[in-house]
CSV table of N, CA and C in Angstrom, one decimal:
chain,number,residue,atom,x,y,z
A,219,MET,N,24.2,22.3,5.5
A,219,MET,CA,23.1,20.3,5.5
A,219,MET,C,22.5,20.2,4.1
A,220,SER,N,23.2,19.5,4.0
A,220,SER,CA,23.0,18.4,2.3
A,220,SER,C,21.2,18.9,2.0
A,221,THR,N,21.0,19.2,0.7
A,221,THR,CA,19.9,19.0,-0.3
A,221,THR,C,19.4,17.6,-0.8
A,222,TYR,N,18.7,17.6,-1.6
A,222,TYR,CA,18.6,15.5,-2.2
A,222,TYR,C,17.4,16.6,-2.9
A,223,ASN,N,17.8,15.1,-4.2
A,223,ASN,CA,16.8,15.0,-5.1
A,223,ASN,C,16.0,13.0,-4.8
A,224,THR,N,14.7,13.6,-4.5
A,224,THR,CA,14.1,12.2,-4.6
A,224,THR,C,13.5,11.7,-6.3
A,225,ILE,N,14.3,10.7,-5.9
A,225,ILE,CA,13.1,9.9,-7.4
A,225,ILE,C,12.6,8.7,-7.6
A,226,ALA,N,13.0,8.3,-5.7
A,226,ALA,CA,11.8,7.6,-5.9
A,226,ALA,C,11.6,7.2,-4.8
A,227,ASN,N,9.6,6.6,-5.0
A,227,ASN,CA,8.6,6.8,-3.4
A,227,ASN,C,8.7,5.3,-3.7
A,228,GLY,N,8.5,4.9,-2.5
A,228,GLY,CA,7.6,4.0,-2.2
A,228,GLY,C,6.3,3.5,-1.0
A,229,LEU,N,6.8,2.0,-0.7
A,229,LEU,CA,6.5,1.9,1.2
A,229,LEU,C,6.9,-0.1,1.0
A,230,ALA,N,6.7,0.2,2.4
A,230,ALA,CA,7.2,-2.0,2.8
A,230,ALA,C,6.1,-1.7,4.0
A,231,PHE,N,5.5,-2.9,3.9
A,231,PHE,CA,5.1,-3.2,4.4
A,231,PHE,C,5.6,-4.9,5.5
A,232,GLU,N,5.4,-5.0,6.5
A,232,GLU,CA,5.9,-5.9,7.7
A,232,GLU,C,6.0,-7.7,7.1
A,233,ASN,N,6.9,-8.1,7.4
A,233,ASN,CA,6.7,-9.6,6.6
A,233,ASN,C,5.8,-10.9,7.0
A,234,HIS,N,4.3,-10.6,7.9
A,234,HIS,CA,4.5,-11.5,8.9
A,234,HIS,C,4.4,-13.1,8.3
A,235,GLY,N,4.6,-14.3,7.3
A,235,GLY,CA,4.4,-15.1,6.8
A,235,GLY,C,6.3,-15.0,6.4
A,236,LYS,N,7.6,-14.3,7.3
A,236,LYS,CA,8.1,-14.7,7.0
A,236,LYS,C,8.4,-16.1,7.3
A,237,GLN,N,9.9,-16.5,6.5
A,237,GLN,CA,10.5,-18.0,6.7
A,237,GLN,C,12.0,-17.4,6.3
A,238,GLY,N,12.9,-18.0,7.2
A,238,GLY,CA,14.0,-18.5,6.9
A,238,GLY,C,14.6,-17.4,6.3
A,239,ASN,N,15.7,-17.0,5.9
A,239,ASN,CA,16.3,-15.3,4.9
A,239,ASN,C,15.3,-14.9,4.4
A,240,GLU,N,13.9,-14.8,4.5
A,240,GLU,CA,13.1,-14.0,3.7
A,240,GLU,C,13.1,-12.0,4.6
A,241,PRO,N,12.5,-11.2,3.6
A,241,PRO,CA,12.8,-9.4,4.5
A,241,PRO,C,11.7,-9.9,5.7
A,242,ASP,N,12.6,-9.6,6.5
A,242,ASP,CA,11.3,-8.4,7.6
A,242,ASP,C,10.1,-7.8,6.7
A,243,TYR,N,10.4,-6.6,5.9
A,243,TYR,CA,9.2,-6.1,5.8
A,243,TYR,C,9.5,-5.9,3.3
A,244,ARG,N,8.6,-7.0,3.2
A,244,ARG,CA,8.9,-5.9,1.7
A,244,ARG,C,7.7,-4.6,1.7
A,245,GLY,N,8.1,-4.4,0.0
A,245,GLY,CA,7.2,-2.9,-0.8
A,245,GLY,C,7.5,-3.1,-2.3
A,246,LYS,N,7.2,-2.3,-2.7
A,246,LYS,CA,8.0,-1.6,-3.7
A,246,LYS,C,8.1,-0.3,-3.7
A,247,LEU,N,8.7,0.2,-4.6
A,247,LEU,CA,8.8,2.2,-5.1
A,247,LEU,C,9.2,1.5,-6.4
A,248,LYS,N,8.5,3.5,-7.0
A,248,LYS,CA,8.5,3.6,-8.7
A,248,LYS,C,9.7,4.4,-8.4
A,249,VAL,N,10.1,4.7,-9.7
A,249,VAL,CA,10.6,5.7,-9.3
A,249,VAL,C,10.0,7.0,-10.6
A,250,GLU,N,10.1,8.2,-10.4
A,250,GLU,CA,9.7,8.7,-10.8
A,250,GLU,C,9.9,9.8,-12.5
A,251,GLU,N,10.9,9.1,-12.9
A,251,GLU,CA,11.6,10.1,-13.8
A,251,GLU,C,10.8,8.6,-15.4
A,252,LYS,N,10.5,7.2,-13.9
A,252,LYS,CA,9.7,6.1,-15.2
A,252,LYS,C,8.5,5.4,-14.2
A,253,PRO,N,7.5,6.3,-15.2
A,253,PRO,CA,5.8,6.3,-13.9
A,253,PRO,C,5.1,4.7,-14.0
A,254,ASP,N,6.1,3.7,-14.8
A,254,ASP,CA,5.7,2.7,-15.6
A,254,ASP,C,6.6,1.7,-15.2
A,255,SER,N,7.8,1.9,-13.8
A,255,SER,CA,7.9,1.5,-13.4
A,255,SER,C,8.3,0.8,-11.9
A,256,GLU,N,8.7,-0.2,-11.5
A,256,GLU,CA,8.0,-0.9,-10.1
A,256,GLU,C,9.6,-1.5,-10.0
A,257,MET,N,9.8,-1.3,-8.7
A,257,MET,CA,11.3,-1.9,-8.5
A,257,MET,C,10.5,-2.5,-6.9
A,258,LEU,N,11.3,-3.4,-6.2
A,258,LEU,CA,10.6,-4.6,-5.1
A,258,LEU,C,11.8,-3.7,-3.9
A,259,VAL,N,11.8,-3.5,-3.2
A,259,VAL,CA,12.3,-3.2,-1.5
A,259,VAL,C,12.5,-4.8,-0.8
A,260,SER,N,13.3,-4.9,-0.4
A,260,SER,CA,13.2,-5.5,0.9
A,260,SER,C,14.8,-5.0,2.4
A,261,ILE,N,13.9,-5.2,2.9
A,261,ILE,CA,14.3,-4.6,4.6
A,261,ILE,C,14.8,-6.2,5.8
A,262,TRP,N,16.0,-5.7,6.4
A,262,TRP,CA,15.5,-6.9,7.6
A,262,TRP,C,16.3,-6.1,8.5
A,263,THR,N,16.0,-6.2,9.3
A,263,THR,CA,15.8,-5.2,10.6
A,263,THR,C,17.5,-6.4,10.7
A,264,LYS,N,18.7,-5.8,11.7
A,264,LYS,CA,19.7,-6.6,12.2
A,264,LYS,C,20.6,-5.5,13.4
A,265,THR,N,20.7,-6.3,14.3
A,265,THR,CA,21.7,-5.8,15.6
A,265,THR,C,23.3,-5.7,15.1
A,266,ASP,N,23.6,-5.5,15.6
A,266,ASP,CA,24.8,-5.1,15.0
A,266,ASP,C,25.9,-5.4,16.7
A,267,LYS,N,27.1,-5.0,16.5
A,267,LYS,CA,27.6,-6.2,18.3
A,267,LYS,C,27.4,-5.2,19.5
A,268,ASN,N,27.2,-4.1,18.8
A,268,ASN,CA,26.7,-3.8,20.4
A,268,ASN,C,25.5,-3.2,21.3
A,269,GLY,N,25.1,-4.0,20.1
A,269,GLY,CA,23.5,-4.1,20.1
A,269,GLY,C,22.3,-3.5,20.0
A,270,ARG,N,23.3,-2.2,18.7
A,270,ARG,CA,21.8,-1.2,18.2
A,270,ARG,C,21.6,-1.7,16.5
A,271,THR,N,20.6,-1.3,16.4
A,271,THR,CA,19.1,-1.5,15.2
A,271,THR,C,19.8,-1.0,14.0
A,272,TYR,N,20.0,-1.7,13.0
A,272,TYR,CA,19.8,-1.4,11.7
A,272,TYR,C,19.6,-1.5,10.5
A,273,TYR,N,18.9,-1.4,9.2
A,273,TYR,CA,18.4,-2.3,8.6
A,273,TYR,C,19.1,-2.0,7.2
A,274,SER,N,18.7,-3.1,6.8
A,274,SER,CA,19.7,-4.0,5.9
A,274,SER,C,18.4,-4.0,4.7
A,275,VAL,N,19.2,-2.5,3.6
A,275,VAL,CA,17.5,-2.5,1.9
A,275,VAL,C,18.8,-3.6,0.8
A,276,SER,N,17.9,-3.8,0.1
A,276,SER,CA,17.7,-4.2,-1.4
A,276,SER,C,17.5,-3.8,-2.4
A,277,ILE,N,17.1,-3.5,-3.5
A,277,ILE,CA,16.1,-2.9,-4.3
A,277,ILE,C,16.6,-3.4,-5.0
A,278,GLN,N,15.6,-4.4,-5.8
A,278,GLN,CA,15.9,-4.9,-7.5
A,278,GLN,C,15.1,-4.5,-8.1
A,279,GLU,N,15.5,-4.3,-9.5
A,279,GLU,CA,14.3,-4.1,-11.2
A,279,GLU,C,14.3,-5.4,-11.4
A,280,GLU,N,12.9,-5.4,-12.0
A,280,GLU,CA,13.0,-6.1,-12.5
A,280,GLU,C,13.5,-6.5,-14.0
A,281,ILE,N,13.6,-8.2,-14.4
A,281,ILE,CA,13.9,-8.0,-15.7
A,281,ILE,C,13.5,-8.4,-16.6
A,282,ALA,N,12.9,-7.9,-17.6
A,282,ALA,CA,12.2,-8.8,-18.8
A,282,ALA,C,13.2,-10.2,-19.0
A,283,GLN,N,13.0,-11.3,-19.1
A,283,GLN,CA,13.5,-12.2,-19.0
A,283,GLN,C,12.5,-13.4,-21.0
A,284,GLU,N,13.3,-13.4,-21.2
A,284,GLU,CA,13.1,-13.6,-23.2
A,284,GLU,C,13.2,-14.8,-23.1
A,285,LYS,N,11.5,-15.8,-23.4
A,285,LYS,CA,11.3,-16.7,-23.9
A,285,LYS,C,11.8,-17.2,-24.9
A,286,GLU,N,13.5,-17.9,-25.4
A,286,GLU,CA,13.3,-18.8,-26.6
A,286,GLU,C,13.0,-19.9,-26.5
A,287,GLN,N,12.6,-20.4,-28.2
A,287,GLN,CA,12.4,-21.5,-28.0
A,287,GLN,C,12.9,-22.4,-29.0
A,288,ASN,N,13.6,-24.0,-28.4
A,288,ASN,CA,15.1,-24.6,-29.3
A,288,ASN,C,14.5,-25.5,-29.4
A,289,ASP,N,14.6,-25.5,-31.3
A,289,ASP,CA,13.5,-26.4,-32.6
A,289,ASP,C,14.2,-28.0,-31.9
A,290,ASN,N,15.0,-28.0,-31.9
A,290,ASN,CA,15.6,-29.3,-31.1
A,290,ASN,C,15.0,-29.8,-29.8
A,291,GLN,N,14.3,-29.6,-29.3
A,291,GLN,CA,13.4,-30.3,-27.6
A,291,GLN,C,12.3,-30.1,-28.4
A,292,LEU,N,11.9,-30.8,-27.6
A,292,LEU,CA,10.4,-31.4,-27.6
A,292,LEU,C,9.5,-30.9,-25.9
A,293,SER,N,8.7,-30.8,-25.8
A,293,SER,CA,7.6,-30.3,-24.9
A,293,SER,C,7.7,-31.7,-23.9
A,294,LEU,N,7.2,-32.1,-23.8
A,294,LEU,CA,6.1,-33.3,-22.8
A,294,LEU,C,5.6,-34.5,-23.1
A,295,PHE,N,4.5,-33.2,-24.1
A,295,PHE,CA,3.6,-34.5,-24.8
A,295,PHE,C,3.5,-33.4,-26.4
A,296,GLU,N,5.1,-33.0,-26.3
A,296,GLU,CA,4.7,-33.0,-27.9
A,296,GLU,C,5.2,-34.2,-28.3
A,297,THR,N,4.6,-34.7,-30.1
A,297,THR,CA,5.6,-35.5,-30.6
A,297,THR,C,5.7,-34.8,-31.9
A,298,ARG,N,6.6,-35.6,-33.0
A,298,ARG,CA,7.2,-35.8,-34.7
A,298,ARG,C,7.0,-36.8,-35.3
């Protein structure tokens, strides 16, 4: 029997407003060693060619994007 070390915990709830390819379940994970971190978990219910149900899981970490301003561009209402 294998032993595992827990590195994250979270919950996923059914996506009642699902549209198109959106996941069947969505939720958040918190990484144990990074208490301020939050990751998005997305789960899709799938069926294989033998009719067995399985789950496809995606875990995403939020990436902070820096807002860069270009001095040569003007906003829609700005004039020089």
